[in-house]
Coordinates of C-alpha atoms in Angstrom, one line a residue:
X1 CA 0.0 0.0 0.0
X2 CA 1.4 3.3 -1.5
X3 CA 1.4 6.5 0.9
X4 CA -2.0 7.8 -1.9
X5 CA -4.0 4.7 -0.6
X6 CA -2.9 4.8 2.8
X7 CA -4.0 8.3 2.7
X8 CA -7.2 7.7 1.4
X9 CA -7.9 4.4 3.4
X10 CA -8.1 6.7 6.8
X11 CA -10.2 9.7 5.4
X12 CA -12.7 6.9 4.5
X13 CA -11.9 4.8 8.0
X14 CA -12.4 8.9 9.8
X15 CA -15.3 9.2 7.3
X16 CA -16.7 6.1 9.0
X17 CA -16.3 6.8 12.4
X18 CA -17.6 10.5 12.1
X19 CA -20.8 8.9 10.7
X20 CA -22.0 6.8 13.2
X21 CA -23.9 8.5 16.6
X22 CA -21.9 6.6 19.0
X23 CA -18.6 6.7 20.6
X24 CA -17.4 4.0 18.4
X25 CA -14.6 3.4 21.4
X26 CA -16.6 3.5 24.0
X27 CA -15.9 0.1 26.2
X28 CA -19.4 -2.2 26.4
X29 CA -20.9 -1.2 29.5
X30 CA -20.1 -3.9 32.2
X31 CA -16.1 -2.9 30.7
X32 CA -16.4 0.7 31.8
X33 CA -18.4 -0.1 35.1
X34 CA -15.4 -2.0 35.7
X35 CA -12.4 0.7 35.0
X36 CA -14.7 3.2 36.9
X37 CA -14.9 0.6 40.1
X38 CA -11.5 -0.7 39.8
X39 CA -9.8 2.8 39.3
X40 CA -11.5 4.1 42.4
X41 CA -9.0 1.9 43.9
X42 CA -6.1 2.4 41.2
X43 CA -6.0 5.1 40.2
X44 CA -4.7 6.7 36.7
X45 CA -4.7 3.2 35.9
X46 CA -7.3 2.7 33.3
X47 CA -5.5 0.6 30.5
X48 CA -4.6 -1.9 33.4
X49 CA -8.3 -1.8 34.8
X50 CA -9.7 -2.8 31.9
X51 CA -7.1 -5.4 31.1
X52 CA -7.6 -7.2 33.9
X53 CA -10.6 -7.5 32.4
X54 CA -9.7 -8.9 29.4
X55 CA -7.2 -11.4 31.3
X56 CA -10.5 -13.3 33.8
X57 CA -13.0 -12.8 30.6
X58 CA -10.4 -14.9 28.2
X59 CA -9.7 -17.5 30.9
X60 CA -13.2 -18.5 31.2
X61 CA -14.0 -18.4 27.5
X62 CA -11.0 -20.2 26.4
X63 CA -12.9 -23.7 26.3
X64 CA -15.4 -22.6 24.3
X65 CA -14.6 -19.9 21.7
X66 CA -11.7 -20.2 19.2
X67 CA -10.1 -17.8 16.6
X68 CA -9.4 -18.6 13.4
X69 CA -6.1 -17.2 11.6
X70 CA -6.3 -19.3 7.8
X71 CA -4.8 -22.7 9.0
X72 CA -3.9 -21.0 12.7
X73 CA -6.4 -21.5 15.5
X74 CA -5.8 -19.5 18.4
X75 CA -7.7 -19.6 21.8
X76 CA -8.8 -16.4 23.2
X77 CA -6.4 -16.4 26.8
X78 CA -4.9 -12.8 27.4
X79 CA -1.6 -12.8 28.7
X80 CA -0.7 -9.5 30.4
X81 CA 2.3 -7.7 31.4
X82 CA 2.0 -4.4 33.5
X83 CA 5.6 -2.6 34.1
X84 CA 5.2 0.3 36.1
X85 CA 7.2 2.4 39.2
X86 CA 6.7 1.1 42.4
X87 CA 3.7 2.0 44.6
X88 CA 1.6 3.2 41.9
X89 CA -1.3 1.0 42.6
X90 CA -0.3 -2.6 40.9
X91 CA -0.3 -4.6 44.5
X92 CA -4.1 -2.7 44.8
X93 CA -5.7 -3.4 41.7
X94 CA -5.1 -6.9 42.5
X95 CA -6.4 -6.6 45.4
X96 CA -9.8 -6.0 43.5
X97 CA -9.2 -8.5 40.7
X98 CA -8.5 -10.8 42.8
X99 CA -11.9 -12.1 44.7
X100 CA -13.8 -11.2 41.9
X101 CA -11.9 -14.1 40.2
X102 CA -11.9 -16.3 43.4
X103 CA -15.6 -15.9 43.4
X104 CA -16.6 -16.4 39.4
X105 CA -14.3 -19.5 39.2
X106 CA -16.5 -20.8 42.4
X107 CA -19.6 -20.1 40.5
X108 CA -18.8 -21.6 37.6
X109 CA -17.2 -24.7 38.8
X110 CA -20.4 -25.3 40.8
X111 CA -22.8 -24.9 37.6
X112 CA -19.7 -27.2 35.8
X113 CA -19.5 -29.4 38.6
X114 CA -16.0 -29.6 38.8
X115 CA -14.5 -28.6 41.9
X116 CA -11.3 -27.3 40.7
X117 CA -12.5 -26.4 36.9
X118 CA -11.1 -23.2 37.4
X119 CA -8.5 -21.5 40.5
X120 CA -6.4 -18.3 40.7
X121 CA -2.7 -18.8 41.6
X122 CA -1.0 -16.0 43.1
X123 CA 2.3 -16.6 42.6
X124 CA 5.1 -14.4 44.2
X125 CA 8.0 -16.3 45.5
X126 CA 8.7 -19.8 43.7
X127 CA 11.2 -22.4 41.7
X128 CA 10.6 -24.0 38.4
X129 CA 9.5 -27.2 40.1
X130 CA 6.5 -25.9 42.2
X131 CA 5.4 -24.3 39.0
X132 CA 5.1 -26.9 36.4
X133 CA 5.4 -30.1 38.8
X134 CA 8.1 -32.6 40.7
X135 CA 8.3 -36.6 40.9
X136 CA 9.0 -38.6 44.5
X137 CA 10.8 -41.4 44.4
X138 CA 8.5 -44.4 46.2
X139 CA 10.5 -47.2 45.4
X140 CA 11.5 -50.2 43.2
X141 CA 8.8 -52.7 42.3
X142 CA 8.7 -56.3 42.0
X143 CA 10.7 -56.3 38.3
X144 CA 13.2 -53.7 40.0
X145 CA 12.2 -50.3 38.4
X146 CA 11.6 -47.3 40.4
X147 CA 8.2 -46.1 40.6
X148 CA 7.3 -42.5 41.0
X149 CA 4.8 -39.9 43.0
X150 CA 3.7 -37.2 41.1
X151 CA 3.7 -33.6 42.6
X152 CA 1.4 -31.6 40.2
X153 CA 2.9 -27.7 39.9
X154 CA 1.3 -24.8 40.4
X155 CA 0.6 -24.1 37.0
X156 CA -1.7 -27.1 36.1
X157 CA -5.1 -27.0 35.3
X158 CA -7.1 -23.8 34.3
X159 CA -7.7 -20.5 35.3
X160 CA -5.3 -17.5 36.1
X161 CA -1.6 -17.4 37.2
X162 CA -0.9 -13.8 38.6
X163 CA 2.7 -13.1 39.0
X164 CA 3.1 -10.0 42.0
X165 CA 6.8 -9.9 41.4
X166 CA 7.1 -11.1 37.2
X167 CA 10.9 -10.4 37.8
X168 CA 11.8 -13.0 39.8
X169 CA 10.7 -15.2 37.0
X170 CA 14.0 -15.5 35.6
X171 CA 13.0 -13.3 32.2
X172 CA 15.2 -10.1 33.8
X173 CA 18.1 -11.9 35.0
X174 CA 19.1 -15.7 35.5
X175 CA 18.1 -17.9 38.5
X176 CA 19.7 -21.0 38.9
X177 CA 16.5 -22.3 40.7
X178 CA 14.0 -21.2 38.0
X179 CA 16.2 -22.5 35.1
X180 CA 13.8 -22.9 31.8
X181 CA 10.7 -21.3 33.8
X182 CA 10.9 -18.7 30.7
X183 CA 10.6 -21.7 28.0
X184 CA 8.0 -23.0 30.1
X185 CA 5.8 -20.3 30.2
X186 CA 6.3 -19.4 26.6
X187 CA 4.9 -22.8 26.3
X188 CA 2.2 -22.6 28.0
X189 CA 1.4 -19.2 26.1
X190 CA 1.0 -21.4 22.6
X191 CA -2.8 -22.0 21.2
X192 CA -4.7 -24.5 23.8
X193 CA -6.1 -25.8 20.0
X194 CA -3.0 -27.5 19.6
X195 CA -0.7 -30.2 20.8
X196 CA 2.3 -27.9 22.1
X197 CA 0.5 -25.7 24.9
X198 CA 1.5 -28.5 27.5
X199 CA 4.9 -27.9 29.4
X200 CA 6.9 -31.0 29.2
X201 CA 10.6 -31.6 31.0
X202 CA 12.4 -34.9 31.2
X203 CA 14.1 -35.1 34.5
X204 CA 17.6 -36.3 34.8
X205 CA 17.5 -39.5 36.5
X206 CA 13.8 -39.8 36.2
X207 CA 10.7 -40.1 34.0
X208 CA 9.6 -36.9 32.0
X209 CA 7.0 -34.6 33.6
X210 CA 3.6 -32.7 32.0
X211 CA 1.9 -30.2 32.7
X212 CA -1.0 -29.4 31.2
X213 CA -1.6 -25.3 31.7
X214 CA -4.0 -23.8 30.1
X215 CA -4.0 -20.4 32.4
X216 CA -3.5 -17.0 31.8
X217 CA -0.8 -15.0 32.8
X218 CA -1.4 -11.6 35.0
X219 CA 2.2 -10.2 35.5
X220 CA 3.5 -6.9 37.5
X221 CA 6.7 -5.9 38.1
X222 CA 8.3 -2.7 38.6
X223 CA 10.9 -1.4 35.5
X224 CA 14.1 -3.4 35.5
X225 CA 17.4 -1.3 34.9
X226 CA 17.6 -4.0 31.9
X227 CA 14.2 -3.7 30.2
X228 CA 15.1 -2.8 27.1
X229 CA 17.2 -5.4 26.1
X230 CA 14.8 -7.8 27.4
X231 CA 12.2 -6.4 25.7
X232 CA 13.7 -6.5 22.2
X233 CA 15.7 -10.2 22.9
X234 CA 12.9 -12.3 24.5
X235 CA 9.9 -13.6 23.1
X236 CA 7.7 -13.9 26.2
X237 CA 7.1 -10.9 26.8
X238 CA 5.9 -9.8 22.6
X239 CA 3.8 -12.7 23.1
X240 CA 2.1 -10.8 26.3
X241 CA 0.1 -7.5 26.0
X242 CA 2.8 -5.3 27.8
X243 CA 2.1 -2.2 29.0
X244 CA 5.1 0.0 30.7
X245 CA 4.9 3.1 32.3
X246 CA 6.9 4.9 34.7
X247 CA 4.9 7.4 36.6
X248 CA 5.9 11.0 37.5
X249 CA 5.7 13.3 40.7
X250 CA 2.8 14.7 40.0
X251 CA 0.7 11.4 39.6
X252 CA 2.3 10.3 42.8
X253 CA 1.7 13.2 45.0
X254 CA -2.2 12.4 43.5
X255 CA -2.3 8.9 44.2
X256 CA -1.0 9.8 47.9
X257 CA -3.3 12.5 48.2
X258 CA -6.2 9.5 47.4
X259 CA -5.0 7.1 50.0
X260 CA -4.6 10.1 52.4
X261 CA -8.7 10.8 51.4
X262 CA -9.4 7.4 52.1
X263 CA -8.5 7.5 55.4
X264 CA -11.1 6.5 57.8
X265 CA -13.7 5.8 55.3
X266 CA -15.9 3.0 54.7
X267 CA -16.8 1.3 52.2
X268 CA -18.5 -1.6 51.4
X269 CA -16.2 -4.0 49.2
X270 CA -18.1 -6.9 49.1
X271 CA -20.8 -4.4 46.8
X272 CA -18.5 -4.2 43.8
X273 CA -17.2 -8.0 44.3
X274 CA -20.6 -9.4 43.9
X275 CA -21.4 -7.1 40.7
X276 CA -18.8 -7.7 38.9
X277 CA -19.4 -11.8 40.4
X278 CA -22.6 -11.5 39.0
X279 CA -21.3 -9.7 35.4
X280 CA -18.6 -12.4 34.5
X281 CA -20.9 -15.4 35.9
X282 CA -24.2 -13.8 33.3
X283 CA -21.3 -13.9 30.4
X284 CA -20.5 -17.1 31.1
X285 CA -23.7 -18.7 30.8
X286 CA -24.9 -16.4 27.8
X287 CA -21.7 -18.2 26.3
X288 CA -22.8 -21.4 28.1
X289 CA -26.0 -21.4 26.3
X290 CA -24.5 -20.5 22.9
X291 CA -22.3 -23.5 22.8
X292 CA -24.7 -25.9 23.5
X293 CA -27.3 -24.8 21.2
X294 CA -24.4 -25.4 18.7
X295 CA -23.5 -28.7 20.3
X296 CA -27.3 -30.0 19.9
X297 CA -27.5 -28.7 16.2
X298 CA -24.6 -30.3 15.2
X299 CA -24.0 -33.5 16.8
X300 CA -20.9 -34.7 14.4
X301 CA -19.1 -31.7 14.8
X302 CA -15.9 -31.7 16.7
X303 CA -15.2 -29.3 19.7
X304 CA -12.4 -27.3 17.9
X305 CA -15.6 -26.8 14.9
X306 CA -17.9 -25.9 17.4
X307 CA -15.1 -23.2 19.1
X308 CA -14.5 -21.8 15.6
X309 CA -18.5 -21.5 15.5
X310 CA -18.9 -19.3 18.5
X311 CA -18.1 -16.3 16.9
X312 CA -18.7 -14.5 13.7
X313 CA -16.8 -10.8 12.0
X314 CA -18.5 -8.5 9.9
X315 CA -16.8 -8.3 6.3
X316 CA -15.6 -4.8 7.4
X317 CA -13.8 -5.6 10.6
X318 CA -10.8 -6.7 8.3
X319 CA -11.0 -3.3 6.8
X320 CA -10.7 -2.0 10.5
X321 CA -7.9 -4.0 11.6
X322 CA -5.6 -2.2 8.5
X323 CA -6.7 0.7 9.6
X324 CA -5.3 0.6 13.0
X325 CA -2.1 -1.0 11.4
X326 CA -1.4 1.2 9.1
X327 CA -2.3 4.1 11.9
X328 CA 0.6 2.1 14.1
X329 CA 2.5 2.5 10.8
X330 CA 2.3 6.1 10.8
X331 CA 3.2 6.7 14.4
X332 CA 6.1 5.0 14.6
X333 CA 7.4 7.3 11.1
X334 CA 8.9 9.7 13.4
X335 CA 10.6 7.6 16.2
X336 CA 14.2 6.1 16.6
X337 CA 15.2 3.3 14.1
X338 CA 16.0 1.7 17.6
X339 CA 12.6 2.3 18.4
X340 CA 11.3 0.9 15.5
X341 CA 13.3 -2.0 15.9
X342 CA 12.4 -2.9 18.8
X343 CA 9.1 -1.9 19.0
X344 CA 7.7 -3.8 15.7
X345 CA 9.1 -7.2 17.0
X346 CA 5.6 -7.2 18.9
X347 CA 3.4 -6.2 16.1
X348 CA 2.4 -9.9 15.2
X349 CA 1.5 -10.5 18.3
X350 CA -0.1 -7.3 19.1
X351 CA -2.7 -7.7 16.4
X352 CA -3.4 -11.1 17.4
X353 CA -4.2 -10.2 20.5
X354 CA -6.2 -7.3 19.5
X355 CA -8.2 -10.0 17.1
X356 CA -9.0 -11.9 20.5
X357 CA -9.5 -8.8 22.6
X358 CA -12.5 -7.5 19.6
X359 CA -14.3 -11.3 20.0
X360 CA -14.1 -10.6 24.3
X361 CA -15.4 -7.0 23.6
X362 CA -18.6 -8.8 21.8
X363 CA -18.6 -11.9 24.3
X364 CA -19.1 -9.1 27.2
X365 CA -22.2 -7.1 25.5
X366 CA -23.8 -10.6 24.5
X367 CA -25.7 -10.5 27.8
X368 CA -27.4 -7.5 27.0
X369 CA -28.4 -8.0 23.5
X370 CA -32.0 -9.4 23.3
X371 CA -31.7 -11.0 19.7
X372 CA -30.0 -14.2 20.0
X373 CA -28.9 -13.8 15.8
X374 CA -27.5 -10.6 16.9
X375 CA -25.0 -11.9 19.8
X376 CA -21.6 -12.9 18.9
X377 CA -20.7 -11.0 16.2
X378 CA -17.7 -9.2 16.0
X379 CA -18.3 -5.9 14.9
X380 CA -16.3 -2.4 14.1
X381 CA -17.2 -1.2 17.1
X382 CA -16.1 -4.0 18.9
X383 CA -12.2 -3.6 17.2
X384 CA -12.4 -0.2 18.0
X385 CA -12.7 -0.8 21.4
X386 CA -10.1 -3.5 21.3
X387 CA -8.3 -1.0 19.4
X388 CA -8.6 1.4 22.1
X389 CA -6.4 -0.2 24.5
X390 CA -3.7 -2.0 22.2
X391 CA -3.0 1.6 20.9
X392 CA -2.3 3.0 24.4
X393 CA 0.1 -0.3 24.9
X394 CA 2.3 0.3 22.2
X395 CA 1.8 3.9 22.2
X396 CA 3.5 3.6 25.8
X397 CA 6.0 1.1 24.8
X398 CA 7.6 3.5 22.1
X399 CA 7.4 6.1 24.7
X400 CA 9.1 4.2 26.8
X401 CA 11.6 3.0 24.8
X402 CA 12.4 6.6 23.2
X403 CA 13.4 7.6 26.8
X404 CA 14.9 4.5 28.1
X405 CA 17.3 4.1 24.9
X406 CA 18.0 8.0 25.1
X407 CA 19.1 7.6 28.8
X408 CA 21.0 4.4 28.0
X409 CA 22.9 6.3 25.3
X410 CA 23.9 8.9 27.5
X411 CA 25.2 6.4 30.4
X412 CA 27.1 4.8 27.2
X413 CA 28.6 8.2 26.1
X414 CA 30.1 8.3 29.8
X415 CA 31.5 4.9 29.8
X416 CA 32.6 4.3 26.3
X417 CA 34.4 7.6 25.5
X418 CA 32.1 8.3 22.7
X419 CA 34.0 11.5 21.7
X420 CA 37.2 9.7 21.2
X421 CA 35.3 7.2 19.2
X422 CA 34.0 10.2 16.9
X423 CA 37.4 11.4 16.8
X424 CA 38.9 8.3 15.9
X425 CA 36.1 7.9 13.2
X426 CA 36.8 11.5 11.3
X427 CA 40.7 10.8 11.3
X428 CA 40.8 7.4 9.7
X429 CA 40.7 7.0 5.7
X430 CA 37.3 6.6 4.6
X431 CA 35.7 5.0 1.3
X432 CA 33.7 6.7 -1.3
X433 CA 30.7 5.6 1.2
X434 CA 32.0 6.9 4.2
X435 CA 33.1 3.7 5.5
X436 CA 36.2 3.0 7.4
X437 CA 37.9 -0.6 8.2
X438 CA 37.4 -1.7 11.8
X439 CA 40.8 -2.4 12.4
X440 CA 41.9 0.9 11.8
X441 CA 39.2 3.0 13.9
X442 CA 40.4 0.7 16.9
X443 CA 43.8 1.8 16.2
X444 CA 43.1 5.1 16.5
X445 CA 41.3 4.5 19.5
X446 CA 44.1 2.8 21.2
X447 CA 46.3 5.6 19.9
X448 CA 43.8 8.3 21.0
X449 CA 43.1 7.2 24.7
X450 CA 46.3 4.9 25.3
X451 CA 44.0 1.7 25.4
X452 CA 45.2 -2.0 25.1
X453 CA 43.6 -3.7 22.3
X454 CA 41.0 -5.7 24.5
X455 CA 40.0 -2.4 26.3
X456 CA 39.3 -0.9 22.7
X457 CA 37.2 -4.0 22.0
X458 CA 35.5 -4.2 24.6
X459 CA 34.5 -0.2 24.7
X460 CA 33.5 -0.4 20.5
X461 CA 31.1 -3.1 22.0
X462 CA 29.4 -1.3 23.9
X463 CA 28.6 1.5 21.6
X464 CA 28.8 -0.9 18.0
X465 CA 25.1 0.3 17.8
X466 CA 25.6 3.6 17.0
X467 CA 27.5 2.4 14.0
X468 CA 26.5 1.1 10.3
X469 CA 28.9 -2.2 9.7
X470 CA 29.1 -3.7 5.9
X471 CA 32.3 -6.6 5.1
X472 CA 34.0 -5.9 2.0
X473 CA 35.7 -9.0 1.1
X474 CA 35.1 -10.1 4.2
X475 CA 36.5 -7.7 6.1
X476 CA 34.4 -5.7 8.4
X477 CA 34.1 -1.5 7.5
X478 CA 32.0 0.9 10.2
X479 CA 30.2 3.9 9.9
X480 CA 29.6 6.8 11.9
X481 CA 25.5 6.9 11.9
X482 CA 24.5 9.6 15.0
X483 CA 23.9 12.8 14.7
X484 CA 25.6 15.1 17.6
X485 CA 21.7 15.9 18.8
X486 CA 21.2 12.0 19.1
X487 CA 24.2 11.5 21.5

């Protein structure tokens, strides 16, 4: 698509959404209740709010409704990732989220009958084995081979998996005691319509271990000094909606002046616990009552059919979806290549999960829609909404990013020696292309700063990306890239 039909595709997209009478990214109603209930106890926090949302909706719909990518089938779990300064009301919103989920999962495993159909794990301190499972050794039997206990992990089953302290996980730095938990989980995260969702490790002197998960992940953490590089070098967390923020004075003199209000007031929890008990519970059987109307009229299909079934999209909501790409496209024009970079390794996934997010946004306002033919359909609206909230994500990433790479580069130009690098750079013989060879910008280094040859090395690494490198016969030639204002 040429910048002409770009151009044109969002005056007739505006066109669109200037048409209709409603707010076309207004959240369904039991969504906004939410946000407003949940932010009077986090507050600023709205695209977390409603997130969690999304995160308890997918779990319990994940059985039932399927998404269909061509030959891909995804389920419609929400994995979450919330990054944001300490203190600025993570630990509390969970402290909301939480027995609302306690209390749906106990509703519905009583209609399923199934006692344990669905359970909330609140993970904060842990090792790889309490999380996916252990063996005990009981013995050899009668033909001499040992026979083994299983210990099921934490992780098995259904349901969610919140994660207070994500960074102890092993993703930000390495833990001997939570050695593969990051494969794991990144296992666990693949489609539940598959075979390779269930975590499998084969102990050393012992039999090999499953675990079938099929939960959703709620993480918080505070901003690691590393983010950045994990961001752009591990695949967990583009395969989570991530949303990173780092708040500043004035929200937290606001959020201090709230708990000061609070002070002495009462208020009757339980009230929005039930509600919102109630909410989820009504979705569920709405849903409930779809599947099995399916089930009865079509007794040979097979329960991945019958998932795929749940759900229909208008013809336009394609049309939508290239809209917001192409809107990501344009506001990420202006930013960092670095930014770029890093920030389109999650655009796959970001647009998968804003496919699964538009079929929850319809899911939640089924309830309330009186025509059965009408329910379940994905409409514009509904990816606007979606759209709503994945735009905010990755609209905080790259801002984000922008700073955190900025800062980075600064600490870099105090520890490298950046100006001796430039130096170095403008004195040494360049090609018609303004390339010079490696070897000789390290000389100059050396000869610059009196460094050994390993100390030049190891300083070039650590600013190599502010350089464009080509080989010319197999020999490596740099480039100066920066401009002084990018330093």
């Amino acid at each position: 698509m040429n910048d002409e039909e770009f151009e044109k595709m969002m005056e007739e997209e505006d066109d669109a959404l200037i048409g209709d009478d409603e707010d076309n990214e207004a959240y369904p109603r039991v969504v906004q209740e939410w946000i407003e209930s949940a932010g009077e106890v986090s507050t600023k926090n709205e695209v977390p709010c409603a997130m969690a949302f999304m995160c308890l909706l997918g779990t319990i719909c994940s059985d039932m409704v399927a998404v269909k990518f061509k030959r891909n089938v995804e389920d419609c779990r929400i994995h979450f990732c919330w990054i944001q300064t300490t203190g600025s009301g993570k630990s509390t919103l969970f402290n909301f989220l939480g027995p609302v989920v306690k209390d749906v999962y106990k509703r519905i495993n009583a209609l399923e009958s199934m006692v344990d159909k669905y359970d909330v794990v609140d993970v904060k301190d842990f090792t790889t084995p309490a999380l996916i499972g252990s063996v005990k050794e009981m013995g050899k039997n009668e033909e001499g081979e040992m026979e083994y206990e299983d210990n099921p992990g934490l992780l098995l089953g259904s349901g969610l998996v919140a994660f207070d302290e994500f960074e102890n996980v092993g993703v930000f730095k390495a833990h001997t005691h939570k050695e593969g938990l990051v494969g794991h989980l990144n296992t666990m995260m693949n489609t539940l319509w598959g075979q390779n969702y269930v975590i499998n490790k084969k102990l050393t002197n012992g039999p090999m271990i499953y675990c079938d998960a099929r939960r959703s992940v709620y993480a918080t953490t505070y901003p690691p000094k590393n983010l950045q590089e994990v961001i752009a070098d591990t695949g967990l967390l583009q395969r989570m909606v991530l949303f990173v923020r780092e708040t500043d004075d004035a929200e937290k003199d606001q959020m201090m002046m709230n708990l000061i209000d609070a002070i002495g007031v009462d208020d009757n929890i339980d009230q929005p616990i039930e509600k919102f008990s109630n909410a989820f519970f009504k979705i569920y059987t709405t849903l409930k009552e779809r599947n099995l109307e399916l089930i009865q009229d079509n007794p040979n299909m097979s329960e991945r059919d019958i998932a795929l079934s749940m759900v229909d999209f208008e013809p336009q909501v394609r049309d939508v979806m290239k809209y917001e790409y192409y809107n990501m496209v344009d506001y990420l024009r202006g930013v960092r290549p670095e930014v770029k970079e890093t920030t389109e390794k999650f655009t796959a996934r970001l647009f998968v999960n804003l496919t699964k997010m538009s079929v929850l946004m319809s899911i939640s306002e089924a309830p309330s829609i009186t025509d059965k033919s009408k329910r379940y359909v994905v409409s514009r609206r509904n990816v606007r909404q979606a759209s709503k909230l994945i735009r905010q994500c990755y609209k905080a990433l790259v801002s984000w990013l922008d700073i955190a790479l900025r800062e980075r580069r600064q600490s870099i130009v105090e520890t490298a020696g950046i100006n001796h690098w430039k130096n170095a750079f403008e004195e040494s013989k360049k090609d018609n292309e303004g390339f010079v060879h490696k070897t000789e910008l390290i000389i100059k280094f050396m000869s610059l700063t009196s460094s050994s040859r390993p100390t030049a090395f190891r300083k070039f690494k650590k600013i190599s990306a502010l350089f464009d490198e080509k080989k010319i016969q197999k020999s490596p030639y740099v480039k100066w890239k920066v401009s002084d204002n990018e330093v």
